[in-house]
Amino acid sequence: MYVLLILSSILILCANGGLIVKCPETPSKWCETKEIAQACNVIEQCQLYVWKVQDKNDKVNLTLYYETLCPDCRKFMTTELWKAYQTIFDIVNITLVPYGNAHETYQPVTQLYQYVCQHGAQECLGNLIHTCVLNYYPTIQQHMPFVYCTESSSGDVTTIASQCAEKSKMDFNKIFNCTQSKLGNQLQHIYAVQTENLQPPHKYVPWITINGQHTEEMEHEAERNLIKLICKSYKGSNPPSSCKK
């Protein structure tokens, strides 16, 4: 006995308990499920143009607030953050905010902001260098290798940054000129405002938010196993294999 059912304009033929999914006439329905896509012979197209886009919108948004010479920041960035970037990059948007526990004062005469940093003038320069790198090389693929290089190296900030810029194929002259300019000063101010407006207010660095949220439990988990935290926060339909371990 055969029963013909119509579900969402998709014909499904039931025969002896089996189901045969027929391709609907309306193209907008072809990617509703993998079974339908297979029936329509468009699995690859759905994966590339529909499901991958949906997964992209489900990415976890991780923001890291840090300062360049903070020992705990350097440890976190060269271990947990670097591993997450290398392993589960497809499911996370990483945003870096180099300011941390610095303080700014506006100088009316120069119309510039003056910065005082927790680890001294060299850290202020390091923060500015990172700020300018993020401006000129805005994608995570461009700036993350540079950030990892500087945070995993010790020595004179300018020398290290120059060496890391060369390794990362960046124009260090442009970056350094930015640190001495009004542009760099204003870009650093933007990060200052972003940091000072955190809710709840940040108490230390590194300080992370997941999808704009921060809790002490989340912070501790990030420092222990950032990959696990991101995987747990990911709501997409196709988690990477690293999330299944």
mmCIF file of N, CA and C in Angstrom, residues 6-55:
data_model
loop_
_atom_site.group_PDB
_atom_site.id
_atom_site.type_symbol
_atom_site.label_atom_id
_atom_site.label_comp_id
_atom_site.label_asym_id
_atom_site.label_seq_id
_atom_site.Cartn_x
_atom_site.Cartn_y
_atom_site.Cartn_z
ATOM 1 N N ILE A 6 2.097 15.255 1.275
ATOM 2 C CA ILE A 6 2.651 16.534 0.856
ATOM 3 C C ILE A 6 3.041 17.312 2.098
ATOM 4 N N LEU A 7 4.340 17.498 2.290
ATOM 5 C CA LEU A 7 4.865 18.232 3.448
ATOM 6 C C LEU A 7 5.726 19.372 2.955
ATOM 7 N N SER A 8 5.286 20.603 3.246
ATOM 8 C CA SER A 8 6.029 21.792 2.833
ATOM 9 C C SER A 8 6.322 21.755 1.331
ATOM 10 N N SER A 9 5.353 21.349 0.540
ATOM 11 C CA SER A 9 5.461 21.303 -0.913
ATOM 12 C C SER A 9 6.489 20.291 -1.390
ATOM 13 N N ILE A 10 6.893 19.343 -0.518
ATOM 14 C CA ILE A 10 7.863 18.307 -0.872
ATOM 15 C C ILE A 10 7.134 16.979 -0.897
ATOM 16 N N LEU A 11 7.215 16.250 -1.998
ATOM 17 C CA LEU A 11 6.534 14.973 -2.127
ATOM 18 C C LEU A 11 7.367 13.888 -1.471
ATOM 19 N N ILE A 12 6.748 13.126 -0.576
ATOM 20 C CA ILE A 12 7.418 12.016 0.086
ATOM 21 C C ILE A 12 6.598 10.762 -0.163
ATOM 22 N N LEU A 13 7.153 9.781 -0.798
ATOM 23 C CA LEU A 13 6.460 8.552 -1.131
ATOM 24 C C LEU A 13 6.774 7.499 -0.080
ATOM 25 N N CYS A 14 5.751 6.994 0.582
ATOM 26 C CA CYS A 14 5.934 5.998 1.616
ATOM 27 C C CYS A 14 5.607 4.630 1.027
ATOM 28 N N ALA A 15 6.574 3.738 1.075
ATOM 29 C CA ALA A 15 6.348 2.402 0.541
ATOM 30 C C ALA A 15 6.926 1.382 1.496
ATOM 31 N N ASN A 16 6.030 0.570 2.088
ATOM 32 C CA ASN A 16 6.462 -0.468 3.028
ATOM 33 C C ASN A 16 7.357 0.108 4.137
ATOM 34 N N GLY A 17 6.970 1.288 4.629
ATOM 35 C CA GLY A 17 7.709 1.890 5.727
ATOM 36 C C GLY A 17 8.908 2.693 5.301
ATOM 37 N N GLY A 18 9.281 2.692 4.023
ATOM 38 C CA GLY A 18 10.418 3.461 3.555
ATOM 39 C C GLY A 18 9.998 4.853 3.103
ATOM 40 N N LEU A 19 10.951 5.761 3.058
ATOM 41 C CA LEU A 19 10.679 7.131 2.637
ATOM 42 C C LEU A 19 11.551 7.486 1.451
ATOM 43 N N ILE A 20 10.927 8.041 0.427
ATOM 44 C CA ILE A 20 11.672 8.538 -0.725
ATOM 45 C C ILE A 20 11.398 10.025 -0.842
ATOM 46 N N VAL A 21 12.409 10.830 -0.673
ATOM 47 C CA VAL A 21 12.250 12.281 -0.733
ATOM 48 C C VAL A 21 12.434 12.740 -2.171
ATOM 49 N N LYS A 22 11.449 13.450 -2.687
ATOM 50 C CA LYS A 22 11.526 13.974 -4.043
ATOM 51 C C LYS A 22 11.942 15.433 -4.008
ATOM 52 N N CYS A 23 12.637 15.848 -5.019
ATOM 53 C CA CYS A 23 13.112 17.228 -5.091
ATOM 54 C C CYS A 23 11.944 18.181 -5.345
ATOM 55 N N PRO A 24 11.756 19.201 -4.497
ATOM 56 C CA PRO A 24 10.668 20.153 -4.727
ATOM 57 C C PRO A 24 10.940 21.034 -5.942
ATOM 58 N N GLU A 25 9.873 21.566 -6.521
ATOM 59 C CA GLU A 25 10.016 22.425 -7.692
ATOM 60 C C GLU A 25 10.598 23.789 -7.330
ATOM 61 N N THR A 26 10.368 24.245 -6.105
ATOM 62 C CA THR A 26 10.821 25.574 -5.684
ATOM 63 C C THR A 26 12.279 25.530 -5.236
ATOM 64 N N PRO A 27 13.200 26.208 -5.911
ATOM 65 C CA PRO A 27 14.629 26.157 -5.563
ATOM 66 C C PRO A 27 14.940 26.601 -4.140
ATOM 67 N N SER A 28 14.117 27.513 -3.606
ATOM 68 C CA SER A 28 14.392 28.026 -2.264
ATOM 69 C C SER A 28 14.289 26.937 -1.198
ATOM 70 N N LYS A 29 13.676 25.801 -1.543
ATOM 71 C CA LYS A 29 13.515 24.709 -0.594
ATOM 72 C C LYS A 29 14.585 23.625 -0.743
ATOM 73 N N TRP A 30 15.429 23.751 -1.740
ATOM 74 C CA TRP A 30 16.383 22.687 -2.047
ATOM 75 C C TRP A 30 17.395 22.440 -0.932
ATOM 76 N N CYS A 31 17.690 23.464 -0.117
ATOM 77 C CA CYS A 31 18.713 23.314 0.927
ATOM 78 C C CYS A 31 18.105 23.206 2.325
ATOM 79 N N GLU A 32 16.796 22.908 2.412
ATOM 80 C CA GLU A 32 16.158 22.843 3.726
ATOM 81 C C GLU A 32 16.737 21.724 4.587
ATOM 82 N N THR A 33 17.038 20.585 3.985
ATOM 83 C CA THR A 33 17.669 19.477 4.696
ATOM 84 C C THR A 33 18.682 18.826 3.767
ATOM 85 N N LYS A 34 19.562 18.024 4.353
ATOM 86 C CA LYS A 34 20.553 17.334 3.537
ATOM 87 C C LYS A 34 19.899 16.287 2.640
ATOM 88 N N GLU A 35 18.792 15.696 3.125
ATOM 89 C CA GLU A 35 18.090 14.693 2.328
ATOM 90 C C GLU A 35 17.486 15.324 1.073
ATOM 91 N N ILE A 36 16.901 16.517 1.254
ATOM 92 C CA ILE A 36 16.311 17.217 0.109
ATOM 93 C C ILE A 36 17.401 17.636 -0.863
ATOM 94 N N ALA A 37 18.503 18.168 -0.318
ATOM 95 C CA ALA A 37 19.614 18.593 -1.179
ATOM 96 C C ALA A 37 20.159 17.420 -1.977
ATOM 97 N N GLN A 38 20.219 16.265 -1.341
ATOM 98 C CA GLN A 38 20.702 15.061 -2.050
ATOM 99 C C GLN A 38 19.739 14.662 -3.156
ATOM 100 N N ALA A 39 18.448 14.747 -2.872
ATOM 101 C CA ALA A 39 17.448 14.410 -3.883
ATOM 102 C C ALA A 39 17.513 15.364 -5.074
ATOM 103 N N CYS A 40 17.898 16.613 -4.787
ATOM 104 C CA CYS A 40 17.994 17.622 -5.850
ATOM 105 C C CYS A 40 19.377 17.670 -6.485
ATOM 106 N N ASN A 41 20.285 16.828 -5.958
ATOM 107 C CA ASN A 41 21.657 16.772 -6.471
ATOM 108 C C ASN A 41 22.377 18.122 -6.336
ATOM 109 N N VAL A 42 22.189 18.784 -5.176
ATOM 110 C CA VAL A 42 22.818 20.102 -4.961
ATOM 111 C C VAL A 42 23.538 20.149 -3.605
ATOM 112 N N ILE A 43 24.006 19.001 -3.120
ATOM 113 C CA ILE A 43 24.679 18.953 -1.818
ATOM 114 C C ILE A 43 25.845 19.938 -1.760
ATOM 115 N N GLU A 44 26.719 19.911 -2.773
ATOM 116 C CA GLU A 44 27.907 20.777 -2.761
ATOM 117 C C GLU A 44 27.524 22.245 -2.787
ATOM 118 N N GLN A 45 26.533 22.597 -3.601
ATOM 119 C CA GLN A 45 26.103 23.993 -3.697
ATOM 120 C C GLN A 45 25.500 24.482 -2.379
ATOM 121 N N CYS A 46 24.696 23.631 -1.744
ATOM 122 C CA CYS A 46 24.106 24.016 -0.457
ATOM 123 C C CYS A 46 25.182 24.203 0.605
ATOM 124 N N GLN A 47 26.169 23.288 0.596
ATOM 125 C CA GLN A 47 27.261 23.371 1.567
ATOM 126 C C GLN A 47 28.056 24.653 1.389
ATOM 127 N N LEU A 48 28.319 25.016 0.147
ATOM 128 C CA LEU A 48 29.167 26.167 -0.138
ATOM 129 C C LEU A 48 28.451 27.492 0.037
ATOM 130 N N TYR A 49 27.189 27.576 -0.431
ATOM 131 C CA TYR A 49 26.521 28.880 -0.513
ATOM 132 C C TYR A 49 25.434 29.101 0.532
ATOM 133 N N VAL A 50 24.985 28.050 1.204
ATOM 134 C CA VAL A 50 23.890 28.225 2.169
ATOM 135 C C VAL A 50 24.322 27.799 3.561
ATOM 136 N N TRP A 51 24.674 26.542 3.729
ATOM 137 C CA TRP A 51 24.980 26.043 5.077
ATOM 138 C C TRP A 51 26.240 26.666 5.636
ATOM 139 N N LYS A 52 27.247 26.885 4.797
ATOM 140 C CA LYS A 52 28.487 27.493 5.277
ATOM 141 C C LYS A 52 28.245 28.918 5.745
ATOM 142 N N VAL A 53 27.374 29.651 5.033
ATOM 143 C CA VAL A 53 27.029 31.026 5.412
ATOM 144 C C VAL A 53 26.280 31.033 6.733
ATOM 145 N N GLN A 54 25.363 30.076 6.901
ATOM 146 C CA GLN A 54 24.621 29.998 8.157
ATOM 147 C C GLN A 54 25.553 29.696 9.318
ATOM 148 N N ASP A 55 26.494 28.770 9.101
ATOM 149 C CA ASP A 55 27.460 28.452 10.149
ATOM 150 C C ASP A 55 28.316 29.665 10.503
#
